[in-house]
Amino acid sequence: MSIAILLAEPDLQLAAEIKSKLESSSVASEVLTDPKNWVGQIKNKKYSHVILNYDLEKEVTEEILAKFEADHGHPKVYLVVSEAQRPFVNKSLLESASVTKVLDFPYTIEQVLKCIEESPALKSSAEQKFITLRTLSVKVIEEIYNNGLNEQNIIMAQKIGDSISTLIQKEKDFADIIKNMDDYKPLIYCHPFLVCVFSMMICRKLKWDSQRTMSSLALGALIHDIGMTALPLELRSMNPSEMNPEQFKLYQSHPIEGLNMTNKFPQIPSSVTQIILQHHEANSKGFPNAVSNVKIYPLAKVVSLSDKFARYLLDNEMSPFAGLKAFLGNRMEVLQHDPEMIKAMIKSFIKDDKDSKESA
Ligand SMILES: [Fe+2]
Ligand SMILES: [Fe+2]
C-alpha cells in the first residue's frame, strides 16, 4: 500500500500546518477536523497511517479504532493524547493492539514523519523517505542560513544527516532512487543535501562507513558552506566564476568563517570542522590555506569532490545520472581528486550485484 495518511486533528491550525508539510514531502494526506459523521467520511477508504487525536471525542476515537480493525486494512494508528487527557483515557485503549504508538500532544511534523519512516510496511518506499529527508534537509538548512547555528538546529541537522546515512546504508539499490529523481530541481538549499548524499554514497563504496565517520560526514556535508552566511547576501547565490577579484577573495574566506562559527559549539567534533575548513583544498591549489594533498583530511576530500559534482549539476541544470559522465569527462577536474574516490563515486552510481551478494 502506498503512503496515505489520515490526520484526525481538531486543532485547525496544526492540522493545516501538518497537511501542507506532508504535501511538500509528497505524502498524500486527508485531514478531518470535525468529529461529526467522520466515521461515514472514511468509509471504504484505505490508509497506511492514522494520526488520531484523542481530544477529537472519546466515543468517536474508540469507535474509529474498532472500525479500522474491521474495515481499513489495519493501518498504523498513532493515538495522540494530551497530558491533561491522559488520566481519563481508558488504559485498555492505550495498550490496545490496534494502537501502534501513543504520541503526546502537542506533536510535531518531525514526529509524524518519523512514524512514517519507522513503519516496516513502507520498506519499499525508500524513495518516499528520500524525498522526506530532502524536504527536512532543506528546512533545517534554511533555518540555519536564516537564523545562524544554535544548539537545536545542530541537533536537527545531525538527526537528519544520520537518517540519510541509515537510508543509504540500508538500500542496496540506492542509486535507483537517485535515478528516479525525475523532479530534480537544483534549488539553492538542495545543494548541501546533494553534497551530503553524494559524500555518503562515496564513503559507503570506500567502506569508510562506520557510524562515527558517517555521522561526522553527515553534519559536515550539510553545513559545509555555513561560512557563506557571513558574506554579503549577493555573493551567496553567485557562481564563483562570475565574481570579480574582490568578491572572489571574500568568497575564499567562507571556509574560515565557517570554522569560526562552528568552533563556538563544543559539541561539533573536529572531524566536522575540518571538513568545513578544507572542503575547497586541492593539493596546494585550493583555498583557504593551499595545503598539500597529504595534509587534507580524507573526509574533506570526499566532500570536496561531492561539492564540485553538485555544483556542476547546478550550473548545467543536469540530473545526477545525466551529469556524472559529463562531469567525469573533464580531465582537469578529475585530476584534482583522489583516483580512489573517483572510482568509488562511479561505483556508487552503478547497480552493483556483487556488492549486494557480498552483503546478503
Ligand atoms: Fe564551499
Ligand atoms: Fe558547497
Tab-separated table of C-alpha atoms and ligand atoms in Angstrom:
chain	number	residue	atom	x	y	z
A	1	MET	CA	0.000	0.000	0.000
A	2	SER	CA	1.306	3.443	-0.772
A	3	ILE	CA	1.528	6.048	1.959
A	4	ALA	CA	-1.846	7.574	2.735
A	5	ILE	CA	-2.289	9.401	5.970
A	6	LEU	CA	-5.472	10.200	7.763
A	7	LEU	CA	-4.975	13.043	10.183
A	8	ALA	CA	-7.836	13.364	12.622
A	9	GLU	CA	-6.928	16.573	14.376
A	10	PRO	CA	-9.406	19.106	15.776
A	11	ASP	CA	-6.764	21.852	16.047
A	12	LEU	CA	-7.361	23.551	12.689
A	13	GLN	CA	-4.064	25.427	12.599
A	14	LEU	CA	-1.964	22.386	13.499
A	15	ALA	CA	-3.900	20.194	11.051
A	16	ALA	CA	-3.376	22.702	8.200
A	17	GLU	CA	0.326	23.066	9.007
A	18	ILE	CA	0.942	19.321	9.089
A	19	LYS	CA	-1.057	18.753	5.912
A	20	SER	CA	0.921	21.361	3.995
A	21	LYS	CA	4.241	19.917	5.232
A	22	LEU	CA	3.165	16.408	4.292
A	23	GLU	CA	2.211	17.674	0.844
A	24	SER	CA	5.585	19.325	0.392
A	25	SER	CA	7.072	15.904	1.199
A	26	SER	CA	4.799	14.374	-1.466
A	27	VAL	CA	2.847	12.413	1.132
A	28	ALA	CA	-0.859	12.042	0.435
A	29	SER	CA	-2.960	13.045	3.390
A	30	GLU	CA	-6.527	13.598	4.314
A	31	VAL	CA	-7.424	15.826	7.219
A	32	LEU	CA	-10.547	15.531	9.308
A	33	THR	CA	-11.118	18.192	11.904
A	34	ASP	CA	-14.774	17.733	12.688
A	35	PRO	CA	-15.692	14.551	14.552
A	36	LYS	CA	-19.326	14.680	13.420
A	37	ASN	CA	-20.107	11.976	10.941
A	38	TRP	CA	-16.486	11.251	10.267
A	39	VAL	CA	-16.938	7.510	10.543
A	40	GLY	CA	-19.081	7.921	7.418
A	41	GLN	CA	-16.490	10.072	5.703
A	42	ILE	CA	-13.761	7.465	5.873
A	43	LYS	CA	-15.939	4.561	4.801
A	44	ASN	CA	-14.363	2.346	2.122
A	45	LYS	CA	-11.060	4.170	2.291
A	46	LYS	CA	-7.666	2.655	2.955
A	47	TYR	CA	-4.929	4.395	4.890
A	48	SER	CA	-1.421	3.306	5.724
A	49	HIS	CA	-1.183	5.609	8.765
A	50	VAL	CA	-3.689	7.287	11.008
A	51	ILE	CA	-2.828	10.103	13.389
A	52	LEU	CA	-5.776	10.176	15.726
A	53	ASN	CA	-6.137	12.910	18.321
A	54	TYR	CA	-7.987	11.531	21.311
A	55	ASP	CA	-9.296	15.021	22.070
A	56	LEU	CA	-11.470	14.704	18.994
A	57	GLU	CA	-14.115	12.989	21.101
A	58	LYS	CA	-13.678	9.989	23.324
A	59	GLU	CA	-16.516	7.879	21.934
A	60	VAL	CA	-15.635	8.690	18.336
A	61	THR	CA	-11.998	7.750	18.939
A	62	GLU	CA	-12.999	4.381	20.336
A	63	GLU	CA	-15.476	3.753	17.541
A	64	ILE	CA	-12.911	4.689	14.937
A	65	LEU	CA	-10.336	2.318	16.336
A	66	ALA	CA	-12.814	-0.531	16.180
A	67	LYS	CA	-13.699	0.443	12.592
A	68	PHE	CA	-10.077	0.447	11.475
A	69	GLU	CA	-9.611	-3.051	12.763
A	70	ALA	CA	-12.526	-4.269	10.729
A	71	ASP	CA	-12.593	-2.201	7.537
A	72	HIS	CA	-9.425	-0.332	6.845
A	73	GLY	CA	-6.676	-2.848	6.263
A	74	HIS	CA	-5.034	-2.425	9.678
A	75	PRO	CA	-3.249	0.899	9.296
A	76	LYS	CA	-0.616	2.012	11.770
A	77	VAL	CA	-2.530	4.068	14.290
A	78	TYR	CA	-0.825	6.802	16.307
A	79	LEU	CA	-3.040	7.922	19.127
A	80	VAL	CA	-2.400	11.479	20.266
A	81	VAL	CA	-3.182	12.222	23.892
A	82	SER	CA	-2.546	15.427	25.822
A	83	GLU	CA	-1.126	15.302	29.341
A	84	ALA	CA	-4.403	16.688	30.684
A	85	GLN	CA	-6.435	13.954	28.969
A	86	ARG	CA	-4.182	11.038	29.813
A	87	PRO	CA	-5.631	10.230	33.295
A	88	PHE	CA	-9.058	9.935	31.699
A	89	VAL	CA	-8.098	7.649	28.858
A	90	ASN	CA	-9.160	4.066	29.188
A	91	LYS	CA	-5.956	2.116	29.959
A	92	SER	CA	-7.013	-0.768	27.743
A	93	LEU	CA	-7.271	1.686	24.843
A	94	LEU	CA	-3.707	2.928	25.358
A	95	GLU	CA	-2.457	-0.648	25.431
A	96	SER	CA	-4.723	-1.842	22.638
A	97	ALA	CA	-3.108	-3.866	19.850
A	98	SER	CA	-4.709	-1.572	17.301
A	99	VAL	CA	-2.700	1.392	18.599
A	100	THR	CA	0.844	1.369	17.204
A	101	LYS	CA	2.133	4.174	19.413
A	102	VAL	CA	0.841	6.864	21.732
A	103	LEU	CA	2.095	10.369	20.955
A	104	ASP	CA	1.969	13.283	23.367
A	105	PHE	CA	0.075	16.400	22.366
A	106	PRO	CA	1.332	18.787	21.033
A	107	TYR	CA	3.142	16.684	18.462
A	108	THR	CA	5.376	17.919	15.663
A	109	ILE	CA	5.712	17.329	11.945
A	110	GLU	CA	9.060	15.652	12.667
A	111	GLN	CA	7.299	13.104	14.887
A	112	VAL	CA	4.722	12.418	12.194
A	113	LEU	CA	7.423	11.892	9.581
A	114	LYS	CA	9.328	9.637	11.971
A	115	CYS	CA	6.199	7.493	12.385
A	116	ILE	CA	6.089	7.094	8.608
A	117	GLU	CA	9.761	6.197	8.404
A	118	GLU	CA	9.519	3.663	11.210
A	119	SER	CA	6.791	1.706	9.510
A	120	PRO	CA	8.050	-1.669	8.241
A	121	ALA	CA	5.203	-1.660	5.710
A	122	LEU	CA	6.998	1.147	3.925
A	123	LYS	CA	10.287	-0.628	3.315
A	124	SER	CA	9.598	-0.454	-0.391
A	125	SER	CA	9.083	3.261	-0.055
A	126	ALA	CA	12.744	4.240	0.202
A	127	GLU	CA	12.106	6.828	-2.458
A	128	GLN	CA	9.464	8.399	-0.275
A	129	LYS	CA	11.882	8.526	2.638
A	130	PHE	CA	14.457	10.124	0.384
A	131	ILE	CA	12.016	12.868	-0.606
A	132	THR	CA	11.032	13.379	3.042
A	133	LEU	CA	14.674	13.681	4.105
A	134	ARG	CA	15.346	16.114	1.299
A	135	THR	CA	12.429	18.256	2.474
A	136	LEU	CA	13.655	18.160	6.072
A	137	SER	CA	17.218	18.976	4.984
A	138	VAL	CA	16.012	21.971	3.008
A	139	LYS	CA	14.031	23.107	6.034
A	140	VAL	CA	16.879	22.806	8.540
A	141	ILE	CA	19.451	24.373	6.206
A	142	GLU	CA	17.057	27.244	5.563
A	143	GLU	CA	16.652	27.704	9.319
A	144	ILE	CA	20.446	27.634	9.851
A	145	TYR	CA	21.064	30.088	6.991
A	146	ASN	CA	18.371	32.465	8.247
A	147	ASN	CA	18.983	32.333	11.994
A	148	GLY	CA	22.526	31.028	12.367
A	149	LEU	CA	23.667	27.881	14.142
A	150	ASN	CA	22.185	27.092	17.539
A	151	GLU	CA	22.062	24.066	19.828
A	152	GLN	CA	18.686	22.998	18.491
A	153	ASN	CA	19.303	23.236	14.754
A	154	ILE	CA	22.663	21.458	15.138
A	155	ILE	CA	20.820	18.514	16.734
A	156	MET	CA	18.201	18.594	13.968
A	157	ALA	CA	20.820	18.694	11.197
A	158	GLN	CA	22.677	15.807	12.833
A	159	LYS	CA	19.499	13.737	13.142
A	160	ILE	CA	18.534	14.337	9.523
A	161	GLY	CA	22.081	13.568	8.392
A	162	ASP	CA	22.059	10.324	10.390
A	163	SER	CA	18.730	9.347	8.803
A	164	ILE	CA	20.173	9.975	5.326
A	165	SER	CA	23.120	7.794	6.303
A	166	THR	CA	20.828	4.986	7.533
A	167	LEU	CA	18.841	5.100	4.304
A	168	ILE	CA	21.951	4.943	2.130
A	169	GLN	CA	23.435	2.107	4.201
A	170	LYS	CA	20.227	0.071	4.142
A	171	GLU	CA	19.284	0.495	0.499
A	172	LYS	CA	21.442	-1.718	-1.690
A	173	ASP	CA	20.000	-0.095	-4.794
A	174	PHE	CA	20.203	3.443	-3.558
A	175	ALA	CA	21.421	4.616	-6.978
A	176	ASP	CA	17.987	3.698	-8.364
A	177	ILE	CA	16.423	6.268	-6.072
A	178	ILE	CA	18.682	8.956	-7.478
A	179	LYS	CA	17.880	7.729	-10.977
A	180	ASN	CA	14.168	8.064	-10.376
A	181	MET	CA	14.531	11.577	-9.059
A	182	ASP	CA	12.862	12.984	-12.121
A	183	ASP	CA	11.641	16.058	-10.286
A	184	TYR	CA	15.233	17.106	-9.714
A	185	LYS	CA	15.452	20.844	-9.363
A	186	PRO	CA	18.796	22.313	-8.412
A	187	LEU	CA	17.475	24.537	-5.646
A	188	ILE	CA	19.979	26.528	-3.648
A	189	TYR	CA	19.103	24.856	-0.348
A	190	CYS	CA	19.239	21.465	-2.030
A	191	HIS	CA	22.984	21.856	-2.575
A	192	PRO	CA	24.013	20.792	0.967
A	193	PHE	CA	21.603	17.843	0.788
A	194	LEU	CA	23.080	16.668	-2.505
A	195	VAL	CA	26.638	17.104	-1.200
A	196	CYS	CA	25.660	15.038	1.847
A	197	VAL	CA	24.080	12.273	-0.261
A	198	PHE	CA	26.955	12.043	-2.786
A	199	SER	CA	29.553	12.092	0.025
A	200	MET	CA	27.837	9.220	1.793
A	201	MET	CA	27.492	7.213	-1.405
A	202	ILE	CA	31.242	7.599	-1.979
A	203	CYS	CA	32.168	6.684	1.604
A	204	ARG	CA	29.942	3.654	1.526
A	205	LYS	CA	31.791	2.347	-1.526
A	206	LEU	CA	35.147	3.154	0.096
A	207	LYS	CA	33.908	1.163	3.099
A	208	TRP	CA	34.560	4.189	5.320
A	209	ASP	CA	31.149	3.683	6.728
A	210	SER	CA	31.446	3.330	10.489
A	211	GLN	CA	28.649	5.100	12.298
A	212	ARG	CA	31.056	7.704	13.664
A	213	THR	CA	32.533	8.520	10.273
A	214	MET	CA	29.137	8.739	8.601
A	215	SER	CA	27.826	10.932	11.400
A	216	SER	CA	30.692	13.449	11.030
A	217	LEU	CA	30.349	13.327	7.282
A	218	ALA	CA	26.594	13.940	7.513
A	219	LEU	CA	26.845	17.074	9.620
A	220	GLY	CA	29.992	18.312	7.887
A	221	ALA	CA	28.420	17.976	4.441
A	222	LEU	CA	25.109	19.558	5.448
A	223	ILE	CA	26.771	22.654	6.914
A	224	HIS	CA	29.975	22.749	4.831
A	225	ASP	CA	29.069	26.159	3.365
A	226	ILE	CA	27.797	27.707	6.596
A	227	GLY	CA	30.590	30.319	6.351
A	228	MET	CA	28.837	31.774	3.276
A	229	THR	CA	26.268	33.267	5.651
A	230	ALA	CA	28.962	35.656	6.931
A	231	LEU	CA	29.416	37.058	3.407
A	232	PRO	CA	27.336	39.759	1.667
A	233	LEU	CA	23.980	38.375	0.537
A	234	GLU	CA	24.633	38.846	-3.200
A	235	LEU	CA	27.681	36.564	-3.028
A	236	ARG	CA	25.689	33.610	-1.693
A	237	SER	CA	23.879	32.887	-4.920
A	238	MET	CA	26.685	33.928	-7.275
A	239	ASN	CA	28.722	31.492	-9.274
A	240	PRO	CA	32.408	31.917	-8.259
A	241	SER	CA	33.342	32.084	-11.967
A	242	GLU	CA	31.283	35.292	-12.271
A	243	MET	CA	32.858	37.052	-9.286
A	244	ASN	CA	35.285	39.951	-9.640
A	245	PRO	CA	38.677	39.586	-7.887
A	246	GLU	CA	37.488	41.388	-4.771
A	247	GLN	CA	34.348	39.255	-4.493
A	248	PHE	CA	36.341	36.094	-5.137
A	249	LYS	CA	38.736	36.965	-2.334
A	250	LEU	CA	35.812	37.355	0.040
A	251	TYR	CA	34.307	34.094	-1.205
A	252	GLN	CA	37.570	32.313	-0.440
A	253	SER	CA	37.178	33.260	3.212
A	254	HIS	CA	33.994	31.194	3.688
A	255	PRO	CA	35.750	28.035	4.946
A	256	ILE	CA	37.487	30.062	7.688
A	257	GLU	CA	34.264	31.911	8.516
A	258	GLY	CA	32.587	28.505	8.796
A	259	LEU	CA	35.338	27.238	11.068
A	260	ASN	CA	34.962	30.276	13.346
A	261	MET	CA	31.202	29.768	13.536
A	262	THR	CA	31.351	26.048	14.312
A	263	ASN	CA	34.215	26.420	16.799
A	264	LYS	CA	31.775	28.191	19.109
A	265	PHE	CA	29.939	24.889	19.603
A	266	PRO	CA	31.987	22.332	21.547
A	267	GLN	CA	29.525	19.584	20.607
A	268	ILE	CA	30.616	19.854	16.956
A	269	PRO	CA	33.579	17.457	16.621
A	270	SER	CA	36.855	18.482	14.998
A	271	SER	CA	36.181	15.970	12.186
A	272	VAL	CA	33.246	18.209	11.167
A	273	THR	CA	35.154	21.484	11.484
A	274	GLN	CA	37.980	20.012	9.387
A	275	ILE	CA	35.500	19.220	6.611
A	276	ILE	CA	34.241	22.805	6.749
A	277	LEU	CA	37.721	24.307	6.736
A	278	GLN	CA	39.168	22.099	3.990
A	279	HIS	CA	36.308	21.442	1.576
A	280	HIS	CA	37.954	23.673	-1.080
A	281	GLU	CA	41.523	22.488	-0.580
A	282	ALA	CA	43.018	20.740	-3.609
A	283	ASN	CA	46.644	19.607	-3.424
A	284	SER	CA	48.281	23.016	-2.828
A	285	LYS	CA	45.983	24.698	-5.375
A	286	GLY	CA	42.895	25.150	-3.228
A	287	PHE	CA	41.894	27.600	-0.536
A	288	PRO	CA	41.966	28.982	2.149
A	289	ASN	CA	45.405	27.547	3.049
A	290	ALA	CA	46.534	25.820	-0.177
A	291	VAL	CA	47.608	22.761	1.811
A	292	SER	CA	49.218	19.791	0.083
A	293	ASN	CA	47.305	16.586	-0.564
A	294	VAL	CA	48.709	14.655	2.405
A	295	LYS	CA	47.531	17.349	4.778
A	296	ILE	CA	43.919	17.323	3.596
A	297	TYR	CA	41.555	15.407	5.852
A	298	PRO	CA	40.162	12.442	3.824
A	299	LEU	CA	36.508	13.274	4.583
A	300	ALA	CA	37.131	16.854	3.419
A	301	LYS	CA	38.372	15.381	0.114
A	302	VAL	CA	35.152	13.393	-0.218
A	303	VAL	CA	33.046	16.483	0.456
A	304	SER	CA	35.192	18.497	-1.953
A	305	LEU	CA	34.506	16.024	-4.776
A	306	SER	CA	30.777	15.874	-3.971
A	307	ASP	CA	30.633	19.663	-3.728
A	308	LYS	CA	32.186	20.054	-7.182
A	309	PHE	CA	29.809	17.487	-8.634
A	310	ALA	CA	26.738	19.070	-7.035
A	311	ARG	CA	27.884	22.484	-8.252
A	312	TYR	CA	28.384	21.075	-11.768
A	313	LEU	CA	24.816	19.741	-11.783
A	314	LEU	CA	23.504	23.098	-10.647
A	315	ASP	CA	25.466	25.056	-13.256
A	316	ASN	CA	24.458	22.754	-16.079
A	317	GLU	CA	20.945	22.006	-14.843
A	318	MET	CA	21.551	18.299	-15.122
A	319	SER	CA	20.267	15.388	-13.091
A	320	PRO	CA	22.953	13.342	-11.262
A	321	PHE	CA	22.885	10.416	-13.693
A	322	ALA	CA	22.997	12.603	-16.785
A	323	GLY	CA	25.672	14.811	-15.247
A	324	LEU	CA	28.051	12.120	-13.991
A	325	LYS	CA	29.513	11.184	-17.384
A	326	ALA	CA	29.914	14.805	-18.415
A	327	PHE	CA	31.491	15.724	-15.078
A	328	LEU	CA	33.982	12.872	-15.319
A	329	GLY	CA	34.720	13.842	-18.912
A	330	ASN	CA	36.505	16.939	-17.613
A	331	ARG	CA	40.047	15.619	-17.200
A	332	MET	CA	41.327	18.714	-15.402
A	333	GLU	CA	38.579	18.331	-12.823
A	334	VAL	CA	39.090	14.605	-12.340
A	335	LEU	CA	42.849	15.030	-11.841
A	336	GLN	CA	42.209	17.297	-8.874
A	337	HIS	CA	40.672	14.441	-6.905
A	338	ASP	CA	41.873	11.201	-5.364
A	339	PRO	CA	41.528	8.410	-8.004
A	340	GLU	CA	40.126	6.010	-5.384
A	341	MET	CA	37.368	8.485	-4.599
A	342	ILE	CA	36.553	8.985	-8.257
A	343	LYS	CA	36.324	5.186	-8.635
A	344	ALA	CA	34.079	4.953	-5.578
A	345	MET	CA	31.885	7.707	-6.976
A	346	ILE	CA	31.448	5.868	-10.278
A	347	LYS	CA	30.736	2.587	-8.476
A	348	SER	CA	28.181	4.275	-6.258
A	349	PHE	CA	26.094	5.102	-9.319
A	350	ILE	CA	26.240	1.590	-10.722
A	351	LYS	CA	23.903	-1.128	-9.541
A	352	ASP	CA	26.411	-3.458	-8.007
A	353	ASP	CA	25.210	-7.099	-7.938
A	354	LYS	CA	28.486	-8.272	-6.436
A	355	ASP	CA	28.066	-5.793	-3.596
A	356	SER	CA	24.517	-6.983	-2.992
A	357	LYS	CA	25.598	-10.644	-2.890
A	358	GLU	CA	28.500	-9.887	-0.554
A	359	SER	CA	26.250	-8.261	1.957
A	360	ALA	CA	23.371	-10.724	1.576
B	1	FE	FE	32.115	25.963	-0.185
B	2	FE	FE	29.282	23.866	-1.404
